[in-house]
JSON list of C-alpha atoms in Angstrom, two decimals:
[
{"chain": "A", "resi": 123, "resn": "UNK", "atom": "CA", "xyz": [151.99, 19.38, 159.09]},
{"chain": "A", "resi": 124, "resn": "UNK", "atom": "CA", "xyz": [149.44, 17.23, 158.76]},
{"chain": "A", "resi": 125, "resn": "UNK", "atom": "CA", "xyz": [147.76, 15.95, 155.48]},
{"chain": "A", "resi": 126, "resn": "UNK", "atom": "CA", "xyz": [143.85, 16.84, 154.54]},
{"chain": "A", "resi": 127, "resn": "UNK", "atom": "CA", "xyz": [142.11, 15.43, 151.58]},
{"chain": "A", "resi": 128, "resn": "UNK", "atom": "CA", "xyz": [139.07, 17.71, 151.26]},
{"chain": "A", "resi": 129, "resn": "UNK", "atom": "CA", "xyz": [136.19, 15.57, 149.18]},
{"chain": "A", "resi": 130, "resn": "UNK", "atom": "CA", "xyz": [133.64, 17.59, 148.21]},
{"chain": "A", "resi": 131, "resn": "UNK", "atom": "CA", "xyz": [131.66, 19.10, 145.74]},
{"chain": "A", "resi": 132, "resn": "UNK", "atom": "CA", "xyz": [130.67, 22.06, 147.02]},
{"chain": "A", "resi": 133, "resn": "UNK", "atom": "CA", "xyz": [133.49, 24.80, 146.45]},
{"chain": "A", "resi": 134, "resn": "UNK", "atom": "CA", "xyz": [132.60, 27.16, 149.19]},
{"chain": "A", "resi": 135, "resn": "UNK", "atom": "CA", "xyz": [132.53, 24.92, 151.75]},
{"chain": "A", "resi": 136, "resn": "UNK", "atom": "CA", "xyz": [135.84, 23.28, 150.60]},
{"chain": "A", "resi": 137, "resn": "UNK", "atom": "CA", "xyz": [137.22, 27.20, 150.89]},
{"chain": "A", "resi": 138, "resn": "UNK", "atom": "CA", "xyz": [135.89, 27.65, 154.32]},
{"chain": "A", "resi": 139, "resn": "UNK", "atom": "CA", "xyz": [137.52, 23.99, 155.09]},
{"chain": "A", "resi": 140, "resn": "UNK", "atom": "CA", "xyz": [140.41, 24.56, 153.78]},
{"chain": "A", "resi": 141, "resn": "UNK", "atom": "CA", "xyz": [140.55, 28.10, 155.71]},
{"chain": "A", "resi": 142, "resn": "UNK", "atom": "CA", "xyz": [140.38, 25.86, 158.90]},
{"chain": "A", "resi": 143, "resn": "UNK", "atom": "CA", "xyz": [143.09, 23.59, 158.44]},
{"chain": "A", "resi": 144, "resn": "UNK", "atom": "CA", "xyz": [145.34, 26.32, 157.34]},
{"chain": "A", "resi": 145, "resn": "UNK", "atom": "CA", "xyz": [144.52, 28.35, 160.48]},
{"chain": "A", "resi": 146, "resn": "UNK", "atom": "CA", "xyz": [145.32, 25.93, 162.44]},
{"chain": "A", "resi": 147, "resn": "UNK", "atom": "CA", "xyz": [148.72, 25.27, 161.16]},
{"chain": "A", "resi": 148, "resn": "UNK", "atom": "CA", "xyz": [149.93, 27.04, 157.92]},
{"chain": "A", "resi": 149, "resn": "UNK", "atom": "CA", "xyz": [152.07, 23.75, 157.51]},
{"chain": "A", "resi": 150, "resn": "UNK", "atom": "CA", "xyz": [149.56, 21.43, 156.56]},
{"chain": "A", "resi": 151, "resn": "UNK", "atom": "CA", "xyz": [148.80, 20.43, 153.00]},
{"chain": "A", "resi": 152, "resn": "UNK", "atom": "CA", "xyz": [145.73, 19.72, 151.12]},
{"chain": "A", "resi": 153, "resn": "UNK", "atom": "CA", "xyz": [144.59, 18.40, 148.75]},
{"chain": "A", "resi": 154, "resn": "UNK", "atom": "CA", "xyz": [141.11, 18.16, 146.97]},
{"chain": "A", "resi": 155, "resn": "UNK", "atom": "CA", "xyz": [138.70, 16.19, 145.23]},
{"chain": "A", "resi": 156, "resn": "UNK", "atom": "CA", "xyz": [135.51, 15.99, 143.38]},
{"chain": "A", "resi": 157, "resn": "UNK", "atom": "CA", "xyz": [134.46, 12.11, 142.92]},
{"chain": "A", "resi": 158, "resn": "UNK", "atom": "CA", "xyz": [135.60, 8.59, 144.58]},
{"chain": "A", "resi": 159, "resn": "UNK", "atom": "CA", "xyz": [138.12, 7.58, 141.86]},
{"chain": "A", "resi": 160, "resn": "UNK", "atom": "CA", "xyz": [140.09, 10.21, 142.52]},
{"chain": "A", "resi": 161, "resn": "UNK", "atom": "CA", "xyz": [139.63, 10.45, 146.12]},
{"chain": "A", "resi": 162, "resn": "UNK", "atom": "CA", "xyz": [140.83, 6.71, 146.03]},
{"chain": "A", "resi": 163, "resn": "UNK", "atom": "CA", "xyz": [143.99, 7.84, 144.11]},
{"chain": "A", "resi": 164, "resn": "UNK", "atom": "CA", "xyz": [144.72, 10.81, 146.53]},
{"chain": "A", "resi": 165, "resn": "UNK", "atom": "CA", "xyz": [144.85, 8.10, 149.23]},
{"chain": "A", "resi": 166, "resn": "UNK", "atom": "CA", "xyz": [146.86, 5.78, 147.47]},
{"chain": "A", "resi": 167, "resn": "UNK", "atom": "CA", "xyz": [149.56, 8.46, 147.79]},
{"chain": "A", "resi": 168, "resn": "UNK", "atom": "CA", "xyz": [148.94, 9.28, 151.68]},
{"chain": "A", "resi": 169, "resn": "UNK", "atom": "CA", "xyz": [147.11, 6.74, 153.55]},
{"chain": "A", "resi": 170, "resn": "UNK", "atom": "CA", "xyz": [147.35, 8.25, 156.50]},
{"chain": "A", "resi": 171, "resn": "UNK", "atom": "CA", "xyz": [146.12, 11.43, 155.27]},
{"chain": "A", "resi": 172, "resn": "UNK", "atom": "CA", "xyz": [142.74, 13.31, 157.53]},
{"chain": "A", "resi": 173, "resn": "UNK", "atom": "CA", "xyz": [139.42, 12.73, 154.48]},
{"chain": "A", "resi": 174, "resn": "UNK", "atom": "CA", "xyz": [136.58, 15.24, 155.07]},
{"chain": "A", "resi": 175, "resn": "UNK", "atom": "CA", "xyz": [134.00, 13.96, 153.04]},
{"chain": "A", "resi": 176, "resn": "UNK", "atom": "CA", "xyz": [130.59, 14.89, 151.84]},
{"chain": "A", "resi": 177, "resn": "UNK", "atom": "CA", "xyz": [128.92, 10.97, 151.60]},
{"chain": "A", "resi": 178, "resn": "UNK", "atom": "CA", "xyz": [125.34, 12.63, 150.58]},
{"chain": "A", "resi": 179, "resn": "UNK", "atom": "CA", "xyz": [126.77, 14.11, 147.39]},
{"chain": "A", "resi": 180, "resn": "UNK", "atom": "CA", "xyz": [129.85, 11.82, 146.30]},
{"chain": "A", "resi": 181, "resn": "UNK", "atom": "CA", "xyz": [129.74, 8.65, 144.02]},
{"chain": "A", "resi": 182, "resn": "UNK", "atom": "CA", "xyz": [129.27, 6.57, 146.62]},
{"chain": "A", "resi": 183, "resn": "UNK", "atom": "CA", "xyz": [127.22, 3.28, 145.79]},
{"chain": "A", "resi": 184, "resn": "UNK", "atom": "CA", "xyz": [126.19, 2.37, 149.45]},
{"chain": "A", "resi": 185, "resn": "UNK", "atom": "CA", "xyz": [127.76, 3.44, 152.84]},
{"chain": "A", "resi": 186, "resn": "UNK", "atom": "CA", "xyz": [129.49, -0.67, 152.64]},
{"chain": "A", "resi": 187, "resn": "UNK", "atom": "CA", "xyz": [131.37, 0.71, 149.77]},
{"chain": "A", "resi": 188, "resn": "UNK", "atom": "CA", "xyz": [132.82, 3.51, 152.21]},
{"chain": "A", "resi": 189, "resn": "UNK", "atom": "CA", "xyz": [133.59, 0.95, 155.24]},
{"chain": "A", "resi": 190, "resn": "UNK", "atom": "CA", "xyz": [135.90, -0.82, 152.24]},
{"chain": "A", "resi": 191, "resn": "UNK", "atom": "CA", "xyz": [137.09, 2.25, 151.44]},
{"chain": "A", "resi": 192, "resn": "UNK", "atom": "CA", "xyz": [137.95, 2.83, 154.90]},
{"chain": "A", "resi": 193, "resn": "UNK", "atom": "CA", "xyz": [139.03, -0.56, 155.82]},
{"chain": "A", "resi": 194, "resn": "UNK", "atom": "CA", "xyz": [141.44, -0.53, 152.89]},
{"chain": "A", "resi": 195, "resn": "UNK", "atom": "CA", "xyz": [143.11, 2.69, 154.26]},
{"chain": "A", "resi": 196, "resn": "UNK", "atom": "CA", "xyz": [142.66, 1.69, 157.66]},
{"chain": "A", "resi": 197, "resn": "UNK", "atom": "CA", "xyz": [145.73, 4.76, 158.91]},
{"chain": "A", "resi": 198, "resn": "UNK", "atom": "CA", "xyz": [143.48, 7.51, 157.78]},
{"chain": "A", "resi": 199, "resn": "UNK", "atom": "CA", "xyz": [140.95, 9.27, 159.61]},
{"chain": "A", "resi": 200, "resn": "UNK", "atom": "CA", "xyz": [137.43, 10.95, 158.29]},
{"chain": "A", "resi": 201, "resn": "UNK", "atom": "CA", "xyz": [134.93, 13.62, 159.29]},
{"chain": "A", "resi": 202, "resn": "UNK", "atom": "CA", "xyz": [132.19, 12.77, 157.50]},
{"chain": "A", "resi": 203, "resn": "UNK", "atom": "CA", "xyz": [130.63, 16.70, 156.84]},
{"chain": "A", "resi": 204, "resn": "UNK", "atom": "CA", "xyz": [126.79, 16.51, 155.05]},
{"chain": "A", "resi": 205, "resn": "UNK", "atom": "CA", "xyz": [123.83, 18.19, 154.97]},
{"chain": "A", "resi": 206, "resn": "UNK", "atom": "CA", "xyz": [121.60, 15.27, 155.65]},
{"chain": "A", "resi": 207, "resn": "UNK", "atom": "CA", "xyz": [122.16, 11.79, 156.61]},
{"chain": "A", "resi": 208, "resn": "UNK", "atom": "CA", "xyz": [119.90, 9.32, 157.87]},
{"chain": "A", "resi": 209, "resn": "UNK", "atom": "CA", "xyz": [119.91, 7.77, 161.56]},
{"chain": "A", "resi": 210, "resn": "UNK", "atom": "CA", "xyz": [120.73, 4.37, 160.11]},
{"chain": "A", "resi": 211, "resn": "UNK", "atom": "CA", "xyz": [123.26, 5.72, 157.85]},
{"chain": "A", "resi": 212, "resn": "UNK", "atom": "CA", "xyz": [125.12, 7.57, 161.94]},
{"chain": "A", "resi": 213, "resn": "UNK", "atom": "CA", "xyz": [124.60, 4.71, 163.58]},
{"chain": "A", "resi": 214, "resn": "UNK", "atom": "CA", "xyz": [126.44, 2.40, 160.95]},
{"chain": "A", "resi": 215, "resn": "UNK", "atom": "CA", "xyz": [129.33, 4.36, 160.86]},
{"chain": "A", "resi": 216, "resn": "UNK", "atom": "CA", "xyz": [129.77, 4.91, 164.60]},
{"chain": "A", "resi": 217, "resn": "UNK", "atom": "CA", "xyz": [129.28, 1.34, 165.46]},
{"chain": "A", "resi": 218, "resn": "UNK", "atom": "CA", "xyz": [131.35, -0.10, 162.91]},
{"chain": "A", "resi": 219, "resn": "UNK", "atom": "CA", "xyz": [134.73, 1.67, 162.53]},
{"chain": "A", "resi": 220, "resn": "UNK", "atom": "CA", "xyz": [136.30, 4.18, 164.92]},
{"chain": "A", "resi": 221, "resn": "UNK", "atom": "CA", "xyz": [137.74, 6.41, 161.98]},
{"chain": "A", "resi": 222, "resn": "UNK", "atom": "CA", "xyz": [134.64, 8.33, 160.83]},
{"chain": "A", "resi": 223, "resn": "UNK", "atom": "CA", "xyz": [133.69, 11.15, 162.85]},
{"chain": "A", "resi": 224, "resn": "UNK", "atom": "CA", "xyz": [130.59, 12.82, 162.07]},
{"chain": "A", "resi": 225, "resn": "UNK", "atom": "CA", "xyz": [128.46, 16.32, 161.89]},
{"chain": "A", "resi": 226, "resn": "UNK", "atom": "CA", "xyz": [126.59, 18.49, 159.27]},
{"chain": "A", "resi": 227, "resn": "UNK", "atom": "CA", "xyz": [126.90, 21.45, 157.75]},
{"chain": "A", "resi": 228, "resn": "UNK", "atom": "CA", "xyz": [124.95, 23.50, 159.48]},
{"chain": "A", "resi": 229, "resn": "UNK", "atom": "CA", "xyz": [127.76, 23.11, 162.15]},
{"chain": "A", "resi": 230, "resn": "UNK", "atom": "CA", "xyz": [129.50, 26.54, 163.41]},
{"chain": "A", "resi": 231, "resn": "UNK", "atom": "CA", "xyz": [132.67, 27.33, 162.18]},
{"chain": "A", "resi": 232, "resn": "UNK", "atom": "CA", "xyz": [133.95, 26.89, 166.03]},
{"chain": "A", "resi": 233, "resn": "UNK", "atom": "CA", "xyz": [132.46, 23.29, 165.79]},
{"chain": "A", "resi": 234, "resn": "UNK", "atom": "CA", "xyz": [134.26, 22.63, 162.22]},
{"chain": "A", "resi": 235, "resn": "UNK", "atom": "CA", "xyz": [137.50, 24.01, 163.94]},
{"chain": "A", "resi": 236, "resn": "UNK", "atom": "CA", "xyz": [136.76, 22.00, 167.48]},
{"chain": "A", "resi": 237, "resn": "UNK", "atom": "CA", "xyz": [136.00, 18.59, 165.19]},
{"chain": "A", "resi": 238, "resn": "UNK", "atom": "CA", "xyz": [139.21, 19.47, 163.19]},
{"chain": "A", "resi": 239, "resn": "UNK", "atom": "CA", "xyz": [141.21, 19.54, 166.33]},
{"chain": "A", "resi": 240, "resn": "UNK", "atom": "CA", "xyz": [139.90, 16.31, 167.72]},
{"chain": "A", "resi": 241, "resn": "UNK", "atom": "CA", "xyz": [140.49, 14.27, 164.97]},
{"chain": "A", "resi": 242, "resn": "UNK", "atom": "CA", "xyz": [144.39, 15.74, 164.48]},
{"chain": "A", "resi": 243, "resn": "UNK", "atom": "CA", "xyz": [144.59, 14.17, 168.21]},
{"chain": "A", "resi": 244, "resn": "UNK", "atom": "CA", "xyz": [143.78, 10.84, 167.29]},
{"chain": "A", "resi": 245, "resn": "UNK", "atom": "CA", "xyz": [139.43, 10.60, 168.54]},
{"chain": "A", "resi": 246, "resn": "UNK", "atom": "CA", "xyz": [136.34, 10.87, 167.38]},
{"chain": "A", "resi": 247, "resn": "UNK", "atom": "CA", "xyz": [134.21, 13.81, 167.13]},
{"chain": "A", "resi": 248, "resn": "UNK", "atom": "CA", "xyz": [130.51, 13.87, 166.95]},
{"chain": "A", "resi": 249, "resn": "UNK", "atom": "CA", "xyz": [128.38, 16.40, 166.63]},
{"chain": "A", "resi": 250, "resn": "UNK", "atom": "CA", "xyz": [126.04, 17.44, 169.70]},
{"chain": "A", "resi": 251, "resn": "UNK", "atom": "CA", "xyz": [123.19, 17.28, 166.47]},
{"chain": "A", "resi": 252, "resn": "UNK", "atom": "CA", "xyz": [125.02, 13.72, 165.49]},
{"chain": "A", "resi": 253, "resn": "UNK", "atom": "CA", "xyz": [124.62, 12.44, 169.13]},
{"chain": "A", "resi": 254, "resn": "UNK", "atom": "CA", "xyz": [121.13, 13.93, 169.69]},
{"chain": "A", "resi": 255, "resn": "UNK", "atom": "CA", "xyz": [119.93, 11.98, 166.71]},
{"chain": "A", "resi": 256, "resn": "UNK", "atom": "CA", "xyz": [121.35, 9.23, 167.53]},
{"chain": "A", "resi": 257, "resn": "UNK", "atom": "CA", "xyz": [119.92, 9.45, 171.62]},
{"chain": "A", "resi": 258, "resn": "UNK", "atom": "CA", "xyz": [116.35, 10.38, 169.90]},
{"chain": "A", "resi": 259, "resn": "UNK", "atom": "CA", "xyz": [116.30, 7.06, 167.60]},
{"chain": "A", "resi": 260, "resn": "UNK", "atom": "CA", "xyz": [117.22, 5.24, 169.94]},
{"chain": "A", "resi": 261, "resn": "UNK", "atom": "CA", "xyz": [114.76, 6.01, 172.73]},
{"chain": "A", "resi": 262, "resn": "UNK", "atom": "CA", "xyz": [111.79, 6.04, 170.16]},
{"chain": "A", "resi": 263, "resn": "UNK", "atom": "CA", "xyz": [113.30, 1.91, 169.47]},
{"chain": "A", "resi": 264, "resn": "UNK", "atom": "CA", "xyz": [113.02, 1.41, 173.31]},
{"chain": "A", "resi": 265, "resn": "UNK", "atom": "CA", "xyz": [109.65, 2.78, 173.85]},
{"chain": "A", "resi": 266, "resn": "UNK", "atom": "CA", "xyz": [107.96, 0.62, 170.72]},
{"chain": "A", "resi": 267, "resn": "UNK", "atom": "CA", "xyz": [110.40, -2.37, 170.98]},
{"chain": "A", "resi": 268, "resn": "UNK", "atom": "CA", "xyz": [110.49, -5.22, 167.89]},
{"chain": "A", "resi": 269, "resn": "UNK", "atom": "CA", "xyz": [111.65, -7.91, 170.10]},
{"chain": "A", "resi": 270, "resn": "UNK", "atom": "CA", "xyz": [112.93, -10.83, 168.27]},
{"chain": "A", "resi": 271, "resn": "UNK", "atom": "CA", "xyz": [110.56, -14.41, 168.47]},
{"chain": "A", "resi": 272, "resn": "UNK", "atom": "CA", "xyz": [112.56, -17.60, 169.96]},
{"chain": "A", "resi": 273, "resn": "UNK", "atom": "CA", "xyz": [113.50, -18.74, 166.26]},
{"chain": "A", "resi": 274, "resn": "UNK", "atom": "CA", "xyz": [115.06, -15.42, 165.68]},
{"chain": "A", "resi": 275, "resn": "UNK", "atom": "CA", "xyz": [117.09, -15.77, 168.89]},
{"chain": "A", "resi": 276, "resn": "UNK", "atom": "CA", "xyz": [118.16, -18.55, 167.78]},
{"chain": "A", "resi": 277, "resn": "UNK", "atom": "CA", "xyz": [119.03, -17.60, 164.30]},
{"chain": "A", "resi": 278, "resn": "UNK", "atom": "CA", "xyz": [120.72, -14.44, 165.90]},
{"chain": "A", "resi": 279, "resn": "UNK", "atom": "CA", "xyz": [122.67, -17.47, 168.04]},
{"chain": "A", "resi": 280, "resn": "UNK", "atom": "CA", "xyz": [123.54, -19.58, 164.89]},
{"chain": "A", "resi": 281, "resn": "UNK", "atom": "CA", "xyz": [124.71, -15.98, 162.51]},
{"chain": "A", "resi": 282, "resn": "UNK", "atom": "CA", "xyz": [126.99, -15.83, 165.88]},
{"chain": "A", "resi": 283, "resn": "UNK", "atom": "CA", "xyz": [128.75, -18.75, 165.41]},
{"chain": "A", "resi": 284, "resn": "UNK", "atom": "CA", "xyz": [129.14, -18.36, 161.67]},
{"chain": "A", "resi": 285, "resn": "UNK", "atom": "CA", "xyz": [127.04, -20.87, 160.25]},
{"chain": "A", "resi": 286, "resn": "UNK", "atom": "CA", "xyz": [125.34, -20.44, 156.99]},
{"chain": "A", "resi": 287, "resn": "UNK", "atom": "CA", "xyz": [121.80, -20.20, 156.11]},
{"chain": "A", "resi": 288, "resn": "UNK", "atom": "CA", "xyz": [121.99, -23.47, 154.45]},
{"chain": "A", "resi": 289, "resn": "UNK", "atom": "CA", "xyz": [123.64, -24.61, 157.67]},
{"chain": "A", "resi": 290, "resn": "UNK", "atom": "CA", "xyz": [120.79, -23.31, 159.42]},
{"chain": "A", "resi": 291, "resn": "UNK", "atom": "CA", "xyz": [118.17, -24.47, 157.67]},
{"chain": "A", "resi": 292, "resn": "UNK", "atom": "CA", "xyz": [119.56, -28.09, 157.64]},
{"chain": "A", "resi": 293, "resn": "UNK", "atom": "CA", "xyz": [119.88, -28.30, 161.28]},
{"chain": "A", "resi": 294, "resn": "UNK", "atom": "CA", "xyz": [116.50, -26.35, 161.78]},
{"chain": "A", "resi": 295, "resn": "UNK", "atom": "CA", "xyz": [114.68, -28.75, 159.10]},
{"chain": "A", "resi": 296, "resn": "UNK", "atom": "CA", "xyz": [113.29, -25.44, 157.22]},
{"chain": "A", "resi": 297, "resn": "UNK", "atom": "CA", "xyz": [113.49, -24.59, 154.29]},
{"chain": "A", "resi": 298, "resn": "UNK", "atom": "CA", "xyz": [116.47, -21.57, 152.65]},
{"chain": "A", "resi": 299, "resn": "UNK", "atom": "CA", "xyz": [113.71, -19.42, 152.18]},
{"chain": "A", "resi": 300, "resn": "UNK", "atom": "CA", "xyz": [112.30, -19.52, 155.69]},
{"chain": "A", "resi": 301, "resn": "UNK", "atom": "CA", "xyz": [115.57, -18.98, 157.10]},
{"chain": "A", "resi": 302, "resn": "UNK", "atom": "CA", "xyz": [116.04, -16.23, 154.78]},
{"chain": "A", "resi": 303, "resn": "UNK", "atom": "CA", "xyz": [113.13, -14.42, 155.33]},
{"chain": "A", "resi": 304, "resn": "UNK", "atom": "CA", "xyz": [113.77, -14.89, 159.66]},
{"chain": "A", "resi": 305, "resn": "UNK", "atom": "CA", "xyz": [117.17, -12.90, 158.34]},
{"chain": "A", "resi": 306, "resn": "UNK", "atom": "CA", "xyz": [115.40, -10.14, 156.81]},
{"chain": "A", "resi": 307, "resn": "UNK", "atom": "CA", "xyz": [113.07, -10.11, 159.49]},
{"chain": "A", "resi": 308, "resn": "UNK", "atom": "CA", "xyz": [115.47, -10.01, 162.49]},
{"chain": "A", "resi": 309, "resn": "UNK", "atom": "CA", "xyz": [117.94, -6.82, 160.31]},
{"chain": "A", "resi": 310, "resn": "UNK", "atom": "CA", "xyz": [114.71, -5.05, 160.26]},
{"chain": "A", "resi": 311, "resn": "UNK", "atom": "CA", "xyz": [113.50, -5.28, 163.65]},
{"chain": "A", "resi": 312, "resn": "UNK", "atom": "CA", "xyz": [117.35, -3.92, 164.87]},
{"chain": "A", "resi": 313, "resn": "UNK", "atom": "CA", "xyz": [117.80, -1.63, 162.45]},
{"chain": "A", "resi": 314, "resn": "UNK", "atom": "CA", "xyz": [120.77, -3.07, 160.93]},
{"chain": "A", "resi": 315, "resn": "UNK", "atom": "CA", "xyz": [122.29, -3.91, 157.75]},
{"chain": "A", "resi": 316, "resn": "UNK", "atom": "CA", "xyz": [124.83, -6.76, 158.17]},
{"chain": "A", "resi": 317, "resn": "UNK", "atom": "CA", "xyz": [125.07, -9.24, 160.41]},
{"chain": "A", "resi": 318, "resn": "UNK", "atom": "CA", "xyz": [127.96, -8.28, 162.34]},
{"chain": "A", "resi": 319, "resn": "UNK", "atom": "CA", "xyz": [125.67, -5.39, 163.40]},
{"chain": "A", "resi": 320, "resn": "UNK", "atom": "CA", "xyz": [122.86, -8.09, 164.30]},
{"chain": "A", "resi": 321, "resn": "UNK", "atom": "CA", "xyz": [125.19, -9.53, 166.89]},
{"chain": "A", "resi": 322, "resn": "UNK", "atom": "CA", "xyz": [126.73, -6.42, 168.51]},
{"chain": "A", "resi": 323, "resn": "UNK", "atom": "CA", "xyz": [123.09, -5.16, 168.44]},
{"chain": "A", "resi": 324, "resn": "UNK", "atom": "CA", "xyz": [121.75, -8.64, 170.47]},
{"chain": "A", "resi": 325, "resn": "UNK", "atom": "CA", "xyz": [124.50, -8.82, 172.66]},
{"chain": "A", "resi": 326, "resn": "UNK", "atom": "CA", "xyz": [123.90, -5.22, 173.99]},
{"chain": "A", "resi": 327, "resn": "UNK", "atom": "CA", "xyz": [120.31, -5.85, 173.96]},
{"chain": "A", "resi": 328, "resn": "UNK", "atom": "CA", "xyz": [120.65, -8.58, 176.13]},
{"chain": "A", "resi": 329, "resn": "UNK", "atom": "CA", "xyz": [119.55, -10.88, 173.43]},
{"chain": "A", "resi": 330, "resn": "UNK", "atom": "CA", "xyz": [122.23, -13.14, 173.70]},
{"chain": "A", "resi": 331, "resn": "UNK", "atom": "CA", "xyz": [125.21, -13.75, 176.23]},
{"chain": "A", "resi": 332, "resn": "UNK", "atom": "CA", "xyz": [127.99, -11.95, 175.31]},
{"chain": "A", "resi": 333, "resn": "UNK", "atom": "CA", "xyz": [130.66, -14.93, 176.56]},
{"chain": "A", "resi": 334, "resn": "UNK", "atom": "CA", "xyz": [129.29, -17.62, 174.42]},
{"chain": "A", "resi": 335, "resn": "UNK", "atom": "CA", "xyz": [130.63, -15.08, 171.37]},
{"chain": "A", "resi": 336, "resn": "UNK", "atom": "CA", "xyz": [133.57, -13.59, 169.70]},
{"chain": "A", "resi": 337, "resn": "UNK", "atom": "CA", "xyz": [133.00, -10.18, 167.91]}
]
C-alpha cells in the first residue's frame, strides 16, 4: 500500500491520475489538495508520501521554495506533472535533487502509469520529452558557448571555497559591487540560479578541478 498526495487544481487530471494509482494497487490511499498550505499539512501527516504535483498551477513563489519543501520532507517522492515547464526549471529540479520526477500533461496514460510505477520502485522518472528538451538545451549551449573569463573562473573557485562576496572583494582588491556584478554574469552565462549549481556546472564543464572542491 502506498500513500499518494494529488496536488493539482484540475479535476480531470486528479480523476485520471487517481484511477491509475488505484489500478496499480487498490490498497493505495489517495489524498487531495489544491494549495501549498494544504500540501504541507498532508506531508506533515504523511512525510513519506508520493506527491503528484502541478507546479505551474500551484501557489509556490519560486522553484527554490519547492526545493525547500522537498528537503523538509526528504522521505517524500515527487512527480511534477505540468503543461509548461521551462528548461531552466527542469534542469534545476534534476540537478538539485533525486526526489523529483518530471513529465508533461500531454503524456499518454501509459507514460503516466510508467512514471507512477518507476517512482514507487524508488527510482526517478524523466519523460522522453523532458530528456529531449534538456539535451536540446545543452546542445544549444555548447554550440554557442559563453565562456567565463579568467577573473570569473577565479571567483567560481572562491565561491567553491565558501568565501562570501565581501571576502572575495577584499582578497582581490575589488569593490563588493564589482564582485556582485561578476557573480551575476557567472550565473547568467552558466544558466543557473545558485552558487551550488555554479560549482557543479563548472566542474562538469572542466572549468575547475573537481579534486579541489567538496560539494
